[in-house]
């Protein structure tokens, strides 16, 4: 049994239709800054990321050359693999679903001329009680990222942590 019924409402928030309503925005579009929302509940962890195109591929317009298309494809694949996010190994988490949505690279540019990569992930963790930390390595995967704003919601409440200067460690309140 896959956890699809649980995932579905979460995915709705990431659909392009929602994007046009600006509902997908996790945080302000600031070059050099990525936003990560993490929600932990029972045995599941849902993660949403928004990354400016500027930091993912170095431009924010529809790819005009094979090299630019390759850059978009590479960033999409990199986000899809979710290697930038490493939950505490003891929590025994498995990536059940990943969805990456580039916005503003497909023809019509977005209002303001900006473009983003949005991604959402669904993890299942066998030992969620051991999820005491996460490693968020977005700045390693995308070196143009200087600041990562991580918002965390767990049974213990909500918190926000700002990662800068090579810091990737995020503590998870139990
Ligand atoms: Zn921009």
Short mmCIF file of C-alpha atoms and ligand atoms in Angstrom, two decimals:
data_model
loop_
_atom_site.label_atom_id
_atom_site.label_comp_id
_atom_site.label_asym_id
_atom_site.label_seq_id
_atom_site.Cartn_x
_atom_site.Cartn_y
_atom_site.Cartn_z
CA UNK A 1 0.00 0.00 0.00
CA UNK A 2 1.31 3.37 -0.99
CA UNK A 3 0.42 6.40 1.10
CA UNK A 4 -1.22 8.15 -1.83
CA UNK A 5 -4.45 9.20 -0.11
CA UNK A 6 -2.34 11.04 2.44
CA UNK A 7 -0.13 12.58 -0.18
CA UNK A 8 -2.85 13.83 -2.46
CA UNK A 9 -4.04 16.88 -0.49
CA UNK A 10 -0.44 17.90 -0.03
CA UNK A 11 0.22 17.71 -3.74
CA UNK A 12 -2.74 19.88 -4.57
CA UNK A 13 -0.91 22.81 -3.01
CA UNK A 14 1.93 22.34 -5.47
CA UNK A 15 -0.13 22.10 -8.64
CA UNK A 16 0.43 24.75 -11.34
CA UNK A 17 -3.14 25.95 -10.87
CA UNK A 18 -2.30 26.92 -7.33
CA UNK A 19 0.85 28.59 -8.62
CA UNK A 20 -1.18 31.06 -10.63
CA UNK A 21 -2.98 32.01 -7.46
CA UNK A 22 0.44 32.70 -5.89
CA UNK A 23 -0.43 30.08 -3.28
CA UNK A 24 2.80 28.22 -3.88
CA UNK A 25 5.01 31.00 -2.54
CA UNK A 26 6.87 29.74 0.50
CA UNK A 27 8.72 32.95 1.05
CA UNK A 28 9.87 36.05 -0.78
CA UNK A 29 11.70 35.60 -4.09
CA UNK A 30 15.17 36.72 -3.05
CA UNK A 31 18.21 35.77 -5.11
CA UNK A 32 20.61 33.77 -2.99
CA UNK A 33 17.88 32.60 -0.64
CA UNK A 34 15.98 29.32 -0.60
CA UNK A 35 12.90 28.52 1.46
CA UNK A 36 12.21 25.10 2.92
CA UNK A 37 9.04 24.07 4.74
CA UNK A 38 9.12 20.80 6.66
CA UNK A 39 6.07 19.28 8.32
CA UNK A 40 6.51 16.20 10.50
CA UNK A 41 3.46 14.24 11.54
CA UNK A 42 3.22 10.70 12.87
CA UNK A 43 5.36 8.64 10.49
CA UNK A 44 5.42 11.07 7.59
CA UNK A 45 7.48 14.10 6.69
CA UNK A 46 6.39 16.51 3.97
CA UNK A 47 8.89 18.96 2.56
CA UNK A 48 8.43 21.90 0.22
CA UNK A 49 11.24 23.91 -1.31
CA UNK A 50 11.36 27.08 -3.36
CA UNK A 51 14.61 27.98 -5.07
CA UNK A 52 15.12 31.03 -7.32
CA UNK A 53 16.12 30.14 -10.87
CA UNK A 54 19.02 32.54 -10.37
CA UNK A 55 20.48 30.11 -7.84
CA UNK A 56 19.39 26.85 -9.43
CA UNK A 57 20.61 27.53 -12.97
CA UNK A 58 21.94 31.10 -13.10
CA UNK A 59 19.10 32.57 -15.20
CA UNK A 60 15.36 33.17 -15.04
CA UNK A 61 14.02 32.97 -18.57
CA UNK A 62 12.94 30.17 -20.92
CA UNK A 63 16.04 28.20 -21.98
CA UNK A 64 17.32 29.65 -25.25
CA UNK A 65 20.24 27.34 -25.85
CA UNK A 66 20.90 23.61 -25.43
CA UNK A 67 23.22 24.49 -22.54
CA UNK A 68 20.46 26.41 -20.76
CA UNK A 69 18.00 23.55 -21.34
CA UNK A 70 20.57 21.14 -19.96
CA UNK A 71 20.96 23.35 -16.89
CA UNK A 72 17.21 23.28 -16.24
CA UNK A 73 17.12 19.51 -16.73
CA UNK A 74 20.10 19.04 -14.41
CA UNK A 75 18.59 21.20 -11.66
CA UNK A 76 15.27 19.38 -11.99
CA UNK A 77 16.99 16.00 -11.72
CA UNK A 78 19.07 17.16 -8.79
CA UNK A 79 16.04 18.39 -6.87
CA UNK A 80 14.10 15.26 -7.81
CA UNK A 81 16.81 13.05 -6.30
CA UNK A 82 16.47 14.93 -2.98
CA UNK A 83 20.11 14.26 -2.10
CA UNK A 84 20.26 17.77 -0.63
CA UNK A 85 18.08 16.64 2.28
CA UNK A 86 19.41 14.06 4.70
CA UNK A 87 17.18 13.11 7.64
CA UNK A 88 18.85 11.62 10.70
CA UNK A 89 19.77 8.06 9.58
CA UNK A 90 18.35 6.55 12.78
CA UNK A 91 14.89 7.75 11.77
CA UNK A 92 15.02 5.32 8.83
CA UNK A 93 13.27 7.65 6.39
CA UNK A 94 12.42 6.70 2.82
CA UNK A 95 11.60 9.13 0.04
CA UNK A 96 8.17 8.00 -1.18
CA UNK A 97 7.45 10.78 -3.63
CA UNK A 98 9.18 13.76 -5.21
CA UNK A 99 7.71 16.38 -7.48
CA UNK A 100 9.70 19.21 -9.06
CA UNK A 101 8.01 22.15 -10.79
CA UNK A 102 10.06 24.72 -12.65
CA UNK A 103 8.10 27.97 -12.98
CA UNK A 104 8.90 30.66 -15.52
CA UNK A 105 11.12 28.54 -17.78
CA UNK A 106 8.42 27.24 -20.09
CA UNK A 107 7.60 30.08 -22.49
CA UNK A 108 5.75 32.86 -20.79
CA UNK A 109 7.84 34.43 -18.09
CA UNK A 110 6.21 35.15 -14.78
CA UNK A 111 5.16 38.56 -13.57
CA UNK A 112 8.27 40.44 -12.58
CA UNK A 113 10.40 38.32 -14.90
CA UNK A 114 11.47 35.88 -12.20
CA UNK A 115 11.55 32.11 -12.30
CA UNK A 116 11.70 29.48 -9.58
CA UNK A 117 12.10 25.81 -8.99
CA UNK A 118 9.55 24.47 -6.56
CA UNK A 119 9.79 20.95 -5.24
CA UNK A 120 7.75 18.88 -2.85
CA UNK A 121 8.62 15.61 -1.19
CA UNK A 122 6.90 13.00 0.90
CA UNK A 123 8.96 10.83 3.22
CA UNK A 124 7.91 7.97 5.42
CA UNK A 125 10.03 7.30 8.50
CA UNK A 126 9.97 4.05 10.49
CA UNK A 127 11.49 5.64 13.59
CA UNK A 128 10.21 9.17 13.60
CA UNK A 129 10.97 9.34 17.33
CA UNK A 130 14.63 9.36 16.33
CA UNK A 131 14.34 12.23 13.89
CA UNK A 132 16.30 14.70 16.00
CA UNK A 133 18.04 16.47 13.14
CA UNK A 134 18.13 17.01 9.40
CA UNK A 135 20.95 18.02 7.11
CA UNK A 136 19.82 20.61 4.56
CA UNK A 137 22.55 20.75 1.93
CA UNK A 138 20.95 23.09 -0.59
CA UNK A 139 23.92 25.46 -0.45
CA UNK A 140 26.23 22.59 -1.37
CA UNK A 141 24.02 21.40 -4.20
CA UNK A 142 23.48 24.95 -5.46
CA UNK A 143 26.49 27.09 -4.48
CA UNK A 144 24.74 30.35 -5.34
CA UNK A 145 22.45 29.77 -2.35
CA UNK A 146 23.79 31.85 0.53
CA UNK A 147 20.87 31.55 2.91
CA UNK A 148 18.28 28.86 3.56
CA UNK A 149 15.22 29.68 5.63
CA UNK A 150 13.87 26.46 7.14
CA UNK A 151 10.39 26.43 8.68
CA UNK A 152 9.64 23.36 10.71
CA UNK A 153 6.35 22.10 12.03
CA UNK A 154 6.36 19.14 14.41
CA UNK A 155 4.19 17.91 17.25
CA UNK A 156 6.36 20.14 19.47
CA UNK A 157 5.26 23.25 17.58
CA UNK A 158 6.62 25.41 14.80
CA UNK A 159 10.04 26.97 14.52
CA UNK A 160 12.23 28.68 11.98
CA UNK A 161 15.95 28.24 11.47
CA UNK A 162 18.14 30.26 9.12
CA UNK A 163 21.14 28.48 7.63
CA UNK A 164 24.06 30.61 6.46
CA UNK A 165 27.80 30.34 6.06
CA UNK A 166 27.96 26.65 5.24
CA UNK A 167 25.75 25.56 8.12
CA UNK A 168 23.43 22.73 7.08
CA UNK A 169 22.34 21.29 10.42
CA UNK A 170 18.70 21.67 11.41
CA UNK A 171 17.65 20.53 14.86
CA UNK A 172 14.24 18.89 15.11
CA UNK A 173 12.42 19.60 18.40
CA UNK A 174 10.99 16.35 19.72
ZN1 LIG B 1 14.54 36.20 -9.61
#
